[in-house]
PDB file of C-alpha atoms and ligand atoms in Angstrom:
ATOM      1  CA  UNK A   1     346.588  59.468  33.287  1.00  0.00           C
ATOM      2  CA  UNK A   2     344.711  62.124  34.818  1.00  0.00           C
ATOM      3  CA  UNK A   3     345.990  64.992  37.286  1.00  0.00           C
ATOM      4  CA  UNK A   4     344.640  67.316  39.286  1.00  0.00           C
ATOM      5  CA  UNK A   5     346.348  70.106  40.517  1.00  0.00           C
ATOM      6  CA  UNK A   6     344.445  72.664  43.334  1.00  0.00           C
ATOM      7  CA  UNK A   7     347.444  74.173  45.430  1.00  0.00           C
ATOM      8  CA  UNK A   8     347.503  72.424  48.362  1.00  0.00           C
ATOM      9  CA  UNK A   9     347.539  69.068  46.583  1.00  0.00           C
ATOM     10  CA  UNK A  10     347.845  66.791  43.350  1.00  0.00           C
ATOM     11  CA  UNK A  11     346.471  63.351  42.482  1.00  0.00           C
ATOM     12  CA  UNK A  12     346.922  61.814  39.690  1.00  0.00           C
ATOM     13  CA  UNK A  13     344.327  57.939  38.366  1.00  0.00           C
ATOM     14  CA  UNK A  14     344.836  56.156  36.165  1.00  0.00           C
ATOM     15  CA  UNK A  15     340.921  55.904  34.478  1.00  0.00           C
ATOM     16  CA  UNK A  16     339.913  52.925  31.543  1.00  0.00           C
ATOM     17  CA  UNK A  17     341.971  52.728  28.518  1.00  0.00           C
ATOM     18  CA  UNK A  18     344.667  54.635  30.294  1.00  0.00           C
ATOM     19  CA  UNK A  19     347.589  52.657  31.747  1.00  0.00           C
ATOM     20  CA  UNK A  20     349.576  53.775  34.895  1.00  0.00           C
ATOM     21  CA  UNK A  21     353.351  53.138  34.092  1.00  0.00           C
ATOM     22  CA  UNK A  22     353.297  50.690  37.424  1.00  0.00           C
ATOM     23  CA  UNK A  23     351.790  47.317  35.714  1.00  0.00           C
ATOM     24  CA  UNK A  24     351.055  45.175  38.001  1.00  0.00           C
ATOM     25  CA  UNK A  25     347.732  45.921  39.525  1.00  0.00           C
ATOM     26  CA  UNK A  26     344.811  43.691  37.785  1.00  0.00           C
ATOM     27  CA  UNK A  27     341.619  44.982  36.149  1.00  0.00           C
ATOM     28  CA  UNK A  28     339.115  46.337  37.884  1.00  0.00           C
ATOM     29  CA  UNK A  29     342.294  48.177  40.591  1.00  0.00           C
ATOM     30  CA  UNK A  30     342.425  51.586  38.785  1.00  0.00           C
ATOM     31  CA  UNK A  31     346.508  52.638  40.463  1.00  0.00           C
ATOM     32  CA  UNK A  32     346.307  55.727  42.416  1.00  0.00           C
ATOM     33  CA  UNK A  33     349.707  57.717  41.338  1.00  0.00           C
ATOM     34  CA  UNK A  34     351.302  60.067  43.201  1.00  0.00           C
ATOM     35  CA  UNK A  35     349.542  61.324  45.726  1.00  0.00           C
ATOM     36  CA  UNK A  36     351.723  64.456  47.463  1.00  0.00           C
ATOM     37  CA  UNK A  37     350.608  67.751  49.960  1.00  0.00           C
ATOM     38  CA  UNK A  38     353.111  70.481  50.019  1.00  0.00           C
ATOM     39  CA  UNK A  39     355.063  70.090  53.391  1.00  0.00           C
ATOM     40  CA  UNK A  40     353.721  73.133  54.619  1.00  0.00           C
ATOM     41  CA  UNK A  41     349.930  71.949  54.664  1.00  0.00           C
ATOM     42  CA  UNK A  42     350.195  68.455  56.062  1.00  0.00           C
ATOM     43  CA  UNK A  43     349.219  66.818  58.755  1.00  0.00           C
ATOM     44  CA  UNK A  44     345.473  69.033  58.156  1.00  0.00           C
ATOM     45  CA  UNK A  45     343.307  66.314  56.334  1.00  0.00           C
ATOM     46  CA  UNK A  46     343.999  67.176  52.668  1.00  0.00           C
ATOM     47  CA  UNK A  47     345.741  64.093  52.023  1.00  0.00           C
ATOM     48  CA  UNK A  48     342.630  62.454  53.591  1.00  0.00           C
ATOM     49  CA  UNK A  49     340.013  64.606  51.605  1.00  0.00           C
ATOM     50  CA  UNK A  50     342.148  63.854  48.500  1.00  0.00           C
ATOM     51  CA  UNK A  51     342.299  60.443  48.476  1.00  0.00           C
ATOM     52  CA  UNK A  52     338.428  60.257  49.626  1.00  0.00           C
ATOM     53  CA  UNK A  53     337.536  62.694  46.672  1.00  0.00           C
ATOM     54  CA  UNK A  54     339.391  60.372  44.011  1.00  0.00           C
ATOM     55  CA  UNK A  55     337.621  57.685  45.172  1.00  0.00           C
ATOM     56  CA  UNK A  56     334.190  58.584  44.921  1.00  0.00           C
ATOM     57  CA  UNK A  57     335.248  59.761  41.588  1.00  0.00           C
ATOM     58  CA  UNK A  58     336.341  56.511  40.620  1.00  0.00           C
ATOM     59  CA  UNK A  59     333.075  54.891  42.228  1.00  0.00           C
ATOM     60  CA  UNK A  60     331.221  57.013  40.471  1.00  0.00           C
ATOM     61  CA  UNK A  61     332.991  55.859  37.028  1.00  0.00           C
ATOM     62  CA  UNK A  62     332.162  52.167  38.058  1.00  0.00           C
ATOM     63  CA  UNK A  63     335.155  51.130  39.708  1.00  0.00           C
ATOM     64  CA  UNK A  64     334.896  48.919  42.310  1.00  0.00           C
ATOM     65  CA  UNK A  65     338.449  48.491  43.553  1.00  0.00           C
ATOM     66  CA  UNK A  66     341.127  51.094  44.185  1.00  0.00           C
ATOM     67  CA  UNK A  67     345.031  49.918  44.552  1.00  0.00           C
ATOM     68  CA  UNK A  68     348.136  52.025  44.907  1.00  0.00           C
ATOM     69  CA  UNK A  69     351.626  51.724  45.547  1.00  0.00           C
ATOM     70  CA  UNK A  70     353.800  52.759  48.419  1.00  0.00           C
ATOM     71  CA  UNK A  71     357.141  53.153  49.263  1.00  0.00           C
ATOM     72  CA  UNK A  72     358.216  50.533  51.983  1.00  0.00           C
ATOM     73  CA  UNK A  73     359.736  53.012  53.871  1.00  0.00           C
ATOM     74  CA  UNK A  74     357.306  55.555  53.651  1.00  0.00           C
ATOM     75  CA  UNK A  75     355.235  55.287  56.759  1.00  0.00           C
ATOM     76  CA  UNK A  76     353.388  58.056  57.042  1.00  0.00           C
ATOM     77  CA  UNK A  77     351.587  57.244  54.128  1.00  0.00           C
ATOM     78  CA  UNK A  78     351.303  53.803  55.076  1.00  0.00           C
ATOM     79  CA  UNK A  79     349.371  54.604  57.890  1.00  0.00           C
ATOM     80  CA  UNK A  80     347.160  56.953  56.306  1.00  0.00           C
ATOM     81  CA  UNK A  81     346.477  54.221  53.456  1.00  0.00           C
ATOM     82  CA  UNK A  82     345.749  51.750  56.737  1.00  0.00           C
ATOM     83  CA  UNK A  83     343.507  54.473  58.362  1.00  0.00           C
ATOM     84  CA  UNK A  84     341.651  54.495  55.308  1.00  0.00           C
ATOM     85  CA  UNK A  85     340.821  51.069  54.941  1.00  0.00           C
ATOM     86  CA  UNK A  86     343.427  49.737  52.696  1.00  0.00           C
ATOM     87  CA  UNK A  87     345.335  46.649  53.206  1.00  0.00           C
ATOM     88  CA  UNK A  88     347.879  44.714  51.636  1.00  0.00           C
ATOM     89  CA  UNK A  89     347.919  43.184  48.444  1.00  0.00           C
ATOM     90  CA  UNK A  90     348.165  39.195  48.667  1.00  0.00           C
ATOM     91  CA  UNK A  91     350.617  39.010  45.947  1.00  0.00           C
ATOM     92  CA  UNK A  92     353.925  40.432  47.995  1.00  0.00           C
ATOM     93  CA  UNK A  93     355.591  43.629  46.635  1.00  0.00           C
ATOM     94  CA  UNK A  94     355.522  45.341  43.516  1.00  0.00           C
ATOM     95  CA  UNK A  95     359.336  46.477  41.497  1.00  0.00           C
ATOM     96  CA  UNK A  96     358.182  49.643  39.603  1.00  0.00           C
ATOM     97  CA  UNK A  97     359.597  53.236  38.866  1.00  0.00           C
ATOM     98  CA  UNK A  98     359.685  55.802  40.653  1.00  0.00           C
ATOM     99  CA  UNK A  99     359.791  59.602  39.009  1.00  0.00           C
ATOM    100  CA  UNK A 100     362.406  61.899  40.525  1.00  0.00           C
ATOM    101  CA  UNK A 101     361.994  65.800  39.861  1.00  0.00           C
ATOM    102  CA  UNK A 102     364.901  67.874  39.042  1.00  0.00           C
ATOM    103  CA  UNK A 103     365.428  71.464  39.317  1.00  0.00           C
ATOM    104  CA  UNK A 104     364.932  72.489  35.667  1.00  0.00           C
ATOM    105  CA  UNK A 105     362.108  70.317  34.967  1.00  0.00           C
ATOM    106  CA  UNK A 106     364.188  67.232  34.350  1.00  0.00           C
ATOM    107  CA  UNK A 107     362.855  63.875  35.016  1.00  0.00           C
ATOM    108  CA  UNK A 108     364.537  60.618  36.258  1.00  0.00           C
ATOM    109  CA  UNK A 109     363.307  56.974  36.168  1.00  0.00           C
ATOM    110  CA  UNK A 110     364.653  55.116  39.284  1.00  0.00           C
ATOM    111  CA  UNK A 111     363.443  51.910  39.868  1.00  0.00           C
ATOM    112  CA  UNK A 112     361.735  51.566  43.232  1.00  0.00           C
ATOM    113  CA  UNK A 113     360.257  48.484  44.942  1.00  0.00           C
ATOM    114  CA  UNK A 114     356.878  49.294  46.419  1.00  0.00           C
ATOM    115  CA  UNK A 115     353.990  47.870  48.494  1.00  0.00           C
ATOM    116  CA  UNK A 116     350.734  47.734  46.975  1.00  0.00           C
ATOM    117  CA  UNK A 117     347.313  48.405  49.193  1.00  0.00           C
ATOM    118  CA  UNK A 118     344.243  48.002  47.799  1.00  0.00           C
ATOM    119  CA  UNK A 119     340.309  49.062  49.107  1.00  0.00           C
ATOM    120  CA  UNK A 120     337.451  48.067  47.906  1.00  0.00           C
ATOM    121  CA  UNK A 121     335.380  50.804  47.449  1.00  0.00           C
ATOM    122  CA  UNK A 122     331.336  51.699  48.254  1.00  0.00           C
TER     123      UNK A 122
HETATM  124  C1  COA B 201     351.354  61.156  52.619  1.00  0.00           C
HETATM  125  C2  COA B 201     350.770  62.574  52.520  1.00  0.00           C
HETATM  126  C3  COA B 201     350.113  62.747  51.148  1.00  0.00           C
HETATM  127  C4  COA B 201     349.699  62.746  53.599  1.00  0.00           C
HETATM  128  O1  COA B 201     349.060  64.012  53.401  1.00  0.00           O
HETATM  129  P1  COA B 201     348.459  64.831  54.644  1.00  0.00           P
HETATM  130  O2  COA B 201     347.660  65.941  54.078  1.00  0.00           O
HETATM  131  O3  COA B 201     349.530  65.181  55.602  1.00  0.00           O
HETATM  132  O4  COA B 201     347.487  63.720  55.282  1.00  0.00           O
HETATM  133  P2  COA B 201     346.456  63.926  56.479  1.00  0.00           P
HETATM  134  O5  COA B 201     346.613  65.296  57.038  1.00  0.00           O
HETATM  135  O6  COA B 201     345.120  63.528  55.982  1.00  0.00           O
HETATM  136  O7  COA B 201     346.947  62.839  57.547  1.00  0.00           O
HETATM  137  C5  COA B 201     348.288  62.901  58.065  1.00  0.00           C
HETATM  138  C6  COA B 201     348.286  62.947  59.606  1.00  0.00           C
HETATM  139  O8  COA B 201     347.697  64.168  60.049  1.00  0.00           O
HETATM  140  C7  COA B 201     346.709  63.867  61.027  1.00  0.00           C
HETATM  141  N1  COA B 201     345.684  64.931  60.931  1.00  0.00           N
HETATM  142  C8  COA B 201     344.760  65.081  59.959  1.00  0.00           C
HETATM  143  N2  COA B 201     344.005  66.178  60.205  1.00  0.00           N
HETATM  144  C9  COA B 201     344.498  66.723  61.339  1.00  0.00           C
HETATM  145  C10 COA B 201     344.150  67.869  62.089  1.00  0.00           C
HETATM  146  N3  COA B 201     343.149  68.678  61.701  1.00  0.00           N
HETATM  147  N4  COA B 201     344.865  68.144  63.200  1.00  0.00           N
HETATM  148  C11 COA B 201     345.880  67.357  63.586  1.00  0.00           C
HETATM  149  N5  COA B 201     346.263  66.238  62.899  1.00  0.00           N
HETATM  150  C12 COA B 201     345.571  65.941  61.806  1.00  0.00           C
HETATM  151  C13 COA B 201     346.199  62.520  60.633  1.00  0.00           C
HETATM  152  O9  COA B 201     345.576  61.854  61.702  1.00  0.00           O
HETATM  153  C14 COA B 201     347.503  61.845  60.242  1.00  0.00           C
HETATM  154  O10 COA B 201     348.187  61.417  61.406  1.00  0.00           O
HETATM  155  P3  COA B 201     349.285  60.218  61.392  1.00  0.00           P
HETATM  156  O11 COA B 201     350.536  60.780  60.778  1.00  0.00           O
HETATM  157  O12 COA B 201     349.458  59.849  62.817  1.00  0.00           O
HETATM  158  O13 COA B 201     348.743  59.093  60.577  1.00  0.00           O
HETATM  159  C15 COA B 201     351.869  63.658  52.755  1.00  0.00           C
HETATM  160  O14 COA B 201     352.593  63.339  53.911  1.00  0.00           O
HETATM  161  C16 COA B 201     352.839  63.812  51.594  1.00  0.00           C
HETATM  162  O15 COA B 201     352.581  64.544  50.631  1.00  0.00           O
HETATM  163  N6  COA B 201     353.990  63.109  51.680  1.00  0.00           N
HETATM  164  C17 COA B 201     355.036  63.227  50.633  1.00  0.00           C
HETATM  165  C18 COA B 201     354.608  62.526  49.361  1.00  0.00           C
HETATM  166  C19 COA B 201     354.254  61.105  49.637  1.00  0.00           C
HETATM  167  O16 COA B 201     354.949  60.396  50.358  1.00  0.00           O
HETATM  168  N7  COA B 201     353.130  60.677  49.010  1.00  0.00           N
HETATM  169  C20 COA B 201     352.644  59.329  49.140  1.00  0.00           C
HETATM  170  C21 COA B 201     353.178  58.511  48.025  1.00  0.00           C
HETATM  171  S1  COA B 201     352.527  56.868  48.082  1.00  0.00           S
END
């Protein structure tokens, strides 16, 4: 797992030989995790240029597939996913985890039901 912290955003892929702790997507779908702008700079593009930036990253490292996971509810990010070309997964919805941040640097495992987009990429 790789993350990238600037300020204004953080993305973290999954890259080969590292697992993402969502299994489900096949080979070849490097997960996008956790994808997050802080509230005050959304709705400017970042998320966008984020998401384009880790994909030509992962193009560049040979992938030809990108899939992540969304929360059914979440649809803001479901329509920036859409906007950006991704689509549904054929294989219906994905139970996973999902990590909850407490004050103090605590961490929580909740399990979360999510819906899985994928893009193929170049
Ligand atoms: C989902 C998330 C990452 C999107 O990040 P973002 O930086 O706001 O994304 P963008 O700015 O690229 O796009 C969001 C909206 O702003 C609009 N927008 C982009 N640039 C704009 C600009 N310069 N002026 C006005 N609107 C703009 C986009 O069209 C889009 O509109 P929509 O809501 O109608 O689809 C952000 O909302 C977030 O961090 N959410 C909480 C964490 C989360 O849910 N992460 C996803 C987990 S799967």
């Amino acid at each position: 797992m790789e993350e990238r912290a600037s300020g204004r955003g953080r993305l973290s892929l999954a890259g080969p030989g590292r697992r993402a702790r969502a299994a489900g997507p096949p080979p070849g779908r490097p997960p996008a995790h956790h994808l997050e702008v802080v509230r005050e700079r959304r709705n400017e593009g970042i998320g966008t240029q984020l998401l384009r930036a880790a994909e030509q990253r992962l193009h560049t490292k040979g992938h030809r597939r990108v899939a992540l996971g969304v929360n059914l509810d979440n649809h803001a990010a479901q329509r920036l996913y859409s906007r950006l070309g991704y689509t549904e997964w054929p294989h219906g919805k994905l139970a996973t985890t999902e990590t909850v941040y407490h004050p103090g640097g605590r961490r929580e495992l909740r399990p979360e039901v999510c819906l899985v987009m994928v893009r193929h990429l170049g």
